[in-house]
Short mmCIF file of C-alpha atoms in Angstrom, two decimals:
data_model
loop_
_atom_site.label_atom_id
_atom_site.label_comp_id
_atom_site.label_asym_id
_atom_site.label_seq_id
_atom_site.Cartn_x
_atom_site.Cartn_y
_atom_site.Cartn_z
CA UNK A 1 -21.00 -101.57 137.41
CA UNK A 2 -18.25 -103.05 139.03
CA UNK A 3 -15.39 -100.77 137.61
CA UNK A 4 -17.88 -98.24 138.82
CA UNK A 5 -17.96 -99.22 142.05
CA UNK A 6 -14.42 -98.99 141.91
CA UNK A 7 -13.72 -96.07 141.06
CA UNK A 8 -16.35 -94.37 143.82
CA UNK A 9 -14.35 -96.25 146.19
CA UNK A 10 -10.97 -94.78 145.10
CA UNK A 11 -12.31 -91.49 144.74
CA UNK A 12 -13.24 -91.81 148.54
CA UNK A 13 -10.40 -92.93 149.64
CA UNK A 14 -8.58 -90.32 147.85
CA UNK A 15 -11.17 -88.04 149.08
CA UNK A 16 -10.50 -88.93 152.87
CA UNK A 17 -6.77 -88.78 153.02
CA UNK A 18 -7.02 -85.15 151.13
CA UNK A 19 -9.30 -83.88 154.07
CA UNK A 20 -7.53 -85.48 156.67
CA UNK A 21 -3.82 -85.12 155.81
CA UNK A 22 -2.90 -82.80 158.32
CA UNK A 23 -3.91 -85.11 161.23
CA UNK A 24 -2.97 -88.33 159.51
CA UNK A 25 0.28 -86.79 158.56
CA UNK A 26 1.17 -86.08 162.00
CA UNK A 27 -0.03 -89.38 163.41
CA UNK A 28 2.04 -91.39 160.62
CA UNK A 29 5.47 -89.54 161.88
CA UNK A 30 4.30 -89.34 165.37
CA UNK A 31 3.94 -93.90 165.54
CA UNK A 32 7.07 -93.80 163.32
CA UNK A 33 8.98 -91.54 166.30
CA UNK A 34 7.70 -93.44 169.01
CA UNK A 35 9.07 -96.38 167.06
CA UNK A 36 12.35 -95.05 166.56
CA UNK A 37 12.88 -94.26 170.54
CA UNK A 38 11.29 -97.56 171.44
CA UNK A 39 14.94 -99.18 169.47
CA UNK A 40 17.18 -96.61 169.87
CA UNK A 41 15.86 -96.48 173.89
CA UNK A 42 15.94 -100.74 174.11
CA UNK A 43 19.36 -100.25 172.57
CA UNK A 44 20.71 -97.90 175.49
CA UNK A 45 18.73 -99.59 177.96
CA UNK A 46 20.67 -102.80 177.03
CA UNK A 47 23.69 -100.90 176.78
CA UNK A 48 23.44 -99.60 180.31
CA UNK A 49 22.33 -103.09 181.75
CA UNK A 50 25.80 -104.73 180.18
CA UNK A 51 27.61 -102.25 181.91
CA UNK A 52 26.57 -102.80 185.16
CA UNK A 53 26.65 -106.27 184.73
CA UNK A 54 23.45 -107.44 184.48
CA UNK A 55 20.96 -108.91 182.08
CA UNK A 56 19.95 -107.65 178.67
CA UNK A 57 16.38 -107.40 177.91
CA UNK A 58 13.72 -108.17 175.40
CA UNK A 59 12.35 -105.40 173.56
CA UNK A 60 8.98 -106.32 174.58
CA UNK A 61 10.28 -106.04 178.36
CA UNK A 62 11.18 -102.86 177.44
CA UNK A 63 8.73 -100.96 176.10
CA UNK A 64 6.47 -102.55 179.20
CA UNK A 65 8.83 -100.85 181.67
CA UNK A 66 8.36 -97.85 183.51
CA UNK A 67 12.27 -96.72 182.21
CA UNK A 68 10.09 -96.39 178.53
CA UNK A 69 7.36 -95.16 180.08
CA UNK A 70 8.76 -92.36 181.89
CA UNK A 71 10.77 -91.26 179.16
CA UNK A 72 7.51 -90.65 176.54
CA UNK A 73 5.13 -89.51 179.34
CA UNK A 74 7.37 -86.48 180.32
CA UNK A 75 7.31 -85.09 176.90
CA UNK A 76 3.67 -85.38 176.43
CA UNK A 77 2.98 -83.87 179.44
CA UNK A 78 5.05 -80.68 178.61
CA UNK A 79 3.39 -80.79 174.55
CA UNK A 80 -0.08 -80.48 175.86
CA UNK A 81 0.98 -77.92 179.09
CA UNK A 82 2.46 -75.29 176.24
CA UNK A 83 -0.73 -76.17 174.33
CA UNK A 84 -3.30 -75.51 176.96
CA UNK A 85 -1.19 -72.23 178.51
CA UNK A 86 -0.63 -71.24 174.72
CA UNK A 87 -4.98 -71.54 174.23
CA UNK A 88 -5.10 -70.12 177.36
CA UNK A 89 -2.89 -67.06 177.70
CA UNK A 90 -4.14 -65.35 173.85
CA UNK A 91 -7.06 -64.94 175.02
CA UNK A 92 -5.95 -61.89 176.61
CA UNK A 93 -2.67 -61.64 176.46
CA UNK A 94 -1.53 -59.81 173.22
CA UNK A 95 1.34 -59.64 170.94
CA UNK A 96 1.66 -56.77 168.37
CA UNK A 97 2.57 -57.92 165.12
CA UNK A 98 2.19 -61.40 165.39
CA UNK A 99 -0.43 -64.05 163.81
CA UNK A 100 -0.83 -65.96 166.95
CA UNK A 101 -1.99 -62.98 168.76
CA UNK A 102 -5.76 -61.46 168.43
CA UNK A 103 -5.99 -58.31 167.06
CA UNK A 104 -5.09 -55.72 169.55
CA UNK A 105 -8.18 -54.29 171.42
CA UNK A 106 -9.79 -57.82 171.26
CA UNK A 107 -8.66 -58.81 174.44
CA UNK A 108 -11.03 -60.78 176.32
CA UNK A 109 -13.63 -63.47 176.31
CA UNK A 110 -15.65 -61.15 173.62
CA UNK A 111 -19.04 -60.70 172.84
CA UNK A 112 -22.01 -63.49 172.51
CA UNK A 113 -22.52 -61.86 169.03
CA UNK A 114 -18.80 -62.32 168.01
CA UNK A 115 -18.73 -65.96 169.88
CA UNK A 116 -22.17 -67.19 167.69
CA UNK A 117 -23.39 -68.20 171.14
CA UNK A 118 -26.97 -68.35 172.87
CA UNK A 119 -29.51 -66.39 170.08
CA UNK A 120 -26.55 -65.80 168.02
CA UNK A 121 -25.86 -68.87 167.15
CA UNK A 122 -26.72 -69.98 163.82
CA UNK A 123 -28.20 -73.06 162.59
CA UNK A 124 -24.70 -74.96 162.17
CA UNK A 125 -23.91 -74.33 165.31
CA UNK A 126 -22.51 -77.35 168.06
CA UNK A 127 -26.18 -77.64 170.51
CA UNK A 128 -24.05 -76.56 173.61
CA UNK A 129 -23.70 -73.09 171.77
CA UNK A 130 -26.70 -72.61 171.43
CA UNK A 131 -28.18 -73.25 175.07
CA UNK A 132 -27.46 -71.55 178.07
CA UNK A 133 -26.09 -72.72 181.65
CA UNK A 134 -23.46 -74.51 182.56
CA UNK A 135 -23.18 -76.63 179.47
CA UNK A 136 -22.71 -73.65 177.34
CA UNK A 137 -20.05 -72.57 179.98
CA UNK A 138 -18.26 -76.27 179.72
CA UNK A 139 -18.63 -76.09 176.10
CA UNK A 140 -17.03 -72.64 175.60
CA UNK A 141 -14.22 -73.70 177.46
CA UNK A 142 -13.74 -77.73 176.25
CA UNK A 143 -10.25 -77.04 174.47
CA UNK A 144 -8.71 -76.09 177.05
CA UNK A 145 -10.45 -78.86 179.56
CA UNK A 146 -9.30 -81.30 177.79
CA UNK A 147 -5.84 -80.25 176.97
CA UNK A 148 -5.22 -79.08 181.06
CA UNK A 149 -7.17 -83.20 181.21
CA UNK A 150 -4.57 -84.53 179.18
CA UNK A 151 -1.32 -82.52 180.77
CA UNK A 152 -2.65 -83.70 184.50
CA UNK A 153 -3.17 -87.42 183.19
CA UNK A 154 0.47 -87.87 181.35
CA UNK A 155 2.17 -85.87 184.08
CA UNK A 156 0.81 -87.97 186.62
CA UNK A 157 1.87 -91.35 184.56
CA UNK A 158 5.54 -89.36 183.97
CA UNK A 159 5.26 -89.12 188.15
CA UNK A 160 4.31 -93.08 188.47
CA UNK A 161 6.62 -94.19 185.84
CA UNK A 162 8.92 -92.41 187.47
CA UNK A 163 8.58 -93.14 190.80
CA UNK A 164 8.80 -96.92 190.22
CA UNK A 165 12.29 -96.29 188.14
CA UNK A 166 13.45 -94.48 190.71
CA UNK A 167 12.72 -97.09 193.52
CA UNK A 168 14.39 -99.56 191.27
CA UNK A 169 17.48 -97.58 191.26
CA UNK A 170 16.98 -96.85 195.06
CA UNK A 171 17.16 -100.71 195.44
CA UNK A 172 19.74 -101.33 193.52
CA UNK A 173 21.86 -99.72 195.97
CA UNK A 174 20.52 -100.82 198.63
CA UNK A 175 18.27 -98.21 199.79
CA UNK A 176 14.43 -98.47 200.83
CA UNK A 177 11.99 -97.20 198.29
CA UNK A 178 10.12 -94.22 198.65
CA UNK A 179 6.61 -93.05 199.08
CA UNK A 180 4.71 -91.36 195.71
CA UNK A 181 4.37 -88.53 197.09
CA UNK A 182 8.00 -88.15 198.53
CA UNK A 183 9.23 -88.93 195.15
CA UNK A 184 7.14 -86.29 193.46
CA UNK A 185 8.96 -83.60 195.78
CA UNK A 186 12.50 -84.83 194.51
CA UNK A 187 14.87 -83.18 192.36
CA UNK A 188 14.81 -85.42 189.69
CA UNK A 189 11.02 -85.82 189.30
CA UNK A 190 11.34 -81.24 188.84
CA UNK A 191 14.70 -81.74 186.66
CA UNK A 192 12.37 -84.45 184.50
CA UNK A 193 9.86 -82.00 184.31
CA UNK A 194 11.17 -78.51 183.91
CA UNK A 195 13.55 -79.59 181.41
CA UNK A 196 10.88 -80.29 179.22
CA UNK A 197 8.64 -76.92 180.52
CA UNK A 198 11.75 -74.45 179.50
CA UNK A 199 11.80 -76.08 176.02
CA UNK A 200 8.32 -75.54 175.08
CA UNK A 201 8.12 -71.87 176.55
CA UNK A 202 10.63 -71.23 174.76
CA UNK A 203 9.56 -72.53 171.59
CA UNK A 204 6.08 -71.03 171.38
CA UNK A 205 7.09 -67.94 172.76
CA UNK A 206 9.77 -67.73 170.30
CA UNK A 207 7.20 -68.26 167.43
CA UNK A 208 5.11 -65.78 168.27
CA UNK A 209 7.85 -63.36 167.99
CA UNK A 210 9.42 -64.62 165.23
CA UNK A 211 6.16 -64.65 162.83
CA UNK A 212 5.93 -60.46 163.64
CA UNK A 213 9.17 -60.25 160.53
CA UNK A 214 8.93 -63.79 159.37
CA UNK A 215 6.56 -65.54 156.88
CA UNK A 216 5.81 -68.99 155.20
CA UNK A 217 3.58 -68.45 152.57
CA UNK A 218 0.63 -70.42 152.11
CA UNK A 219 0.56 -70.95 156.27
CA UNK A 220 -2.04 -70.00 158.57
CA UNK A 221 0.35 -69.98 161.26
CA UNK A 222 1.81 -66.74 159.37
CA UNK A 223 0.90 -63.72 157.97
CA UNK A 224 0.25 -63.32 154.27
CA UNK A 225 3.78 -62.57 153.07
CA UNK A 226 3.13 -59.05 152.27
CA UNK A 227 1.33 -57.65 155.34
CA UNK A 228 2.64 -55.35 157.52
CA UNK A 229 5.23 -56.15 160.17
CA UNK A 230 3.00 -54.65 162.71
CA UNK A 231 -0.45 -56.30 161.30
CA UNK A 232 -1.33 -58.32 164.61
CA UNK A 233 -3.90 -61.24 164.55
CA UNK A 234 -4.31 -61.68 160.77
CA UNK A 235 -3.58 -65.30 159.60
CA UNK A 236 -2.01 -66.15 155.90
CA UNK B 1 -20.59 -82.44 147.62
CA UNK B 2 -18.47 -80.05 149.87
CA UNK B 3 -21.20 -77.27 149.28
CA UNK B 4 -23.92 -79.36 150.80
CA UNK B 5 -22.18 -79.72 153.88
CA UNK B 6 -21.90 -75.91 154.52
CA UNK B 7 -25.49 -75.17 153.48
CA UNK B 8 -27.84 -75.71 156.09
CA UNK B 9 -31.18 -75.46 154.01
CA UNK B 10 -30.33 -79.07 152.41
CA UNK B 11 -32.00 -82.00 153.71
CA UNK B 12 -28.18 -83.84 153.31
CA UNK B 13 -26.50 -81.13 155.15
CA UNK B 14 -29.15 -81.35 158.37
CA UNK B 15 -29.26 -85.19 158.51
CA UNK B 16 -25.22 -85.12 158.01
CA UNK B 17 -25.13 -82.57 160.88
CA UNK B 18 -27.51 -84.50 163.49
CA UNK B 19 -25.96 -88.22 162.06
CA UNK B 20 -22.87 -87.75 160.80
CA UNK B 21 -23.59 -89.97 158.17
CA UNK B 22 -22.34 -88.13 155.48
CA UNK B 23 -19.06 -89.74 154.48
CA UNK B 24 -16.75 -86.69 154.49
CA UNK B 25 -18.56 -85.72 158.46
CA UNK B 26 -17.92 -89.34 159.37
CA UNK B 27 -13.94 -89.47 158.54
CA UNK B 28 -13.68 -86.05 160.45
CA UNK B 29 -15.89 -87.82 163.64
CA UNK B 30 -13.40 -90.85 162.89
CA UNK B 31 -10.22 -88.77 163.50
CA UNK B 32 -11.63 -87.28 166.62
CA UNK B 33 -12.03 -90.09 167.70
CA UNK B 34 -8.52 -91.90 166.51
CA UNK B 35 -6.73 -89.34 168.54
CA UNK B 36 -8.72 -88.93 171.37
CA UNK B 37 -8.18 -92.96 172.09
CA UNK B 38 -4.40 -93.16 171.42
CA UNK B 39 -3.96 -90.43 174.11
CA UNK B 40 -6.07 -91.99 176.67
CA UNK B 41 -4.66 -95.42 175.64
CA UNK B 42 -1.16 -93.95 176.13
CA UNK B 43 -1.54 -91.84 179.15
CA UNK B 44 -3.56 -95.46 180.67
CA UNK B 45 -0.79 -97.41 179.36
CA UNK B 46 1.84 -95.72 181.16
CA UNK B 47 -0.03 -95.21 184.35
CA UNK B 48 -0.71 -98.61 184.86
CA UNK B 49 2.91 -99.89 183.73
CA UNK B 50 4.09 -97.27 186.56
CA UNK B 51 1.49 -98.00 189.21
CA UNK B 52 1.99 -101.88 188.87
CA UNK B 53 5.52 -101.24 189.15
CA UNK B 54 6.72 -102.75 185.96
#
């Protein structure tokens, strides 16, 4: 019974991290990043203090400091813009050829009928799908809530985090500190900020062109290896 | 069984959908819900760190 009971157990477990590998992948190498820039960054951070003369931190200092802060909030903010304006713009702007676009001539919100919404929703379906109003409306439109949610929320820590770094630096030299809101019309909150925009346009905007000739087979982010350069909207 | 999850006539697959207590439904809820609080822990994290002035 026991070697039984076992066994179920591993098979679960075995079962869970098959189903979920994608996610827990990604969340394994994401902590193991954020590791990596929390040493390398306490390391510089250090460095930079020496140099100036001043005292070296503890690592636990630094990954409680607005200098740490700043630096991971300004790439999440970017990650989950290009996410939301990637959701966002396909559903009606096109791209012939490529598997991130809809097919062309889909262009749109489409149909209740092609949506499964209201009394074309099946059984399965999520409850706000199947009702009408304003909770259908939120529900429709959730991704993309959440993700703009998200972007708002890190940018504005990036613009705190920020803010108090640069005061810090302000007073080092003997300058008064500034308000938020002065800070968030500076230079080097936009440089911060746009240097991590122009990276992600350019990286999902260079996918979608690049998966009109390229493939990876066995990915649904590309076309099945032999379709058509010009087959648009058809995942592998 | 996968196939009882995706067929909506089974007494497993409606209680699974309403409860989530199927097993397989739960882990997915789980995830949600992993990621969901690491980015509002993070993005609260930071905020406060920046706001408190640290």
């Amino acid at each position: 019974m026991g070697s039984a009971e076992a066994t179920a157990s591993r098979n679960r477990a075995i079962r869970f991290v098959r189903e979920n590998s994608l996610s827990l992948f990604f969340l394994v190498i994401f902590l193991a990043a954020l590791t990596g820039q929390a040493i390398a960054g306490h390391e510089l951070f250090n460095q930079e203090q020496l140099a100036h003369g001043e005292q070296p931190v503890s690592f636990w200092r630094y990954v409680t400091s607005s200098h740490f802060g700043q630096a991971v909030m300004e790439n999440w903010q970017s990650e989950y813009l290009q996410f939301a304006l990637f959701a966002l713009a396909t559903v009606w702007l096109l791209q012939r050829g490529s598997p991130e676009s809809k097919e062309l001539g889909k262009s749109g919100l489409e149909s209740d009928q092609v949506q499964k919404v209201g009394r074309h929703a099946h059984p399965r379906s999520p409850r706000w799908a199947r009702v009408e109003g304003i909770r259908r409306t939120i529900y429709s439109n959730s991704l993309i809530i959440v993700m703009a949610l998200i972007f708002i929320g890190s940018w504005f820590a990036q613009s705190v985090t920020g803010w108090t770094e640069f005061n810090e630096n302000r007073e080092a030299h003997g300058d008064p500190a500034v308000s938020w809101w002065s800070f968030v019309g500076t230079a080097e909150f936009w440089e911060a900020t746009l240097q991590n925009w122009q990276s992600e346009f350019l990286a999902i905007g260079s996918f979608v062109v690049l998966t009109i000739y390229l493939r990876q087979r066995g990915s649904p982010q590309s076309k099945p290896v032999g379709s058509a350069h010009d087959t648009t909207g058809v995942e592998g | 069984m996968v196939t009882d999850l995706h067929t909506p006539q089974t007494s497993l697959a409606r209680r699974s959908v309403l409860t989530g207590a199927h097993p397989t439904l739960r882990a997915m809820r789980v995830m949600f819900l992993v990621w969901v609080l690491v980015i509002v822990a993070g993005i609260t994290y930071f905020s406060v760190i920046g706001l408190t002035h640290h």
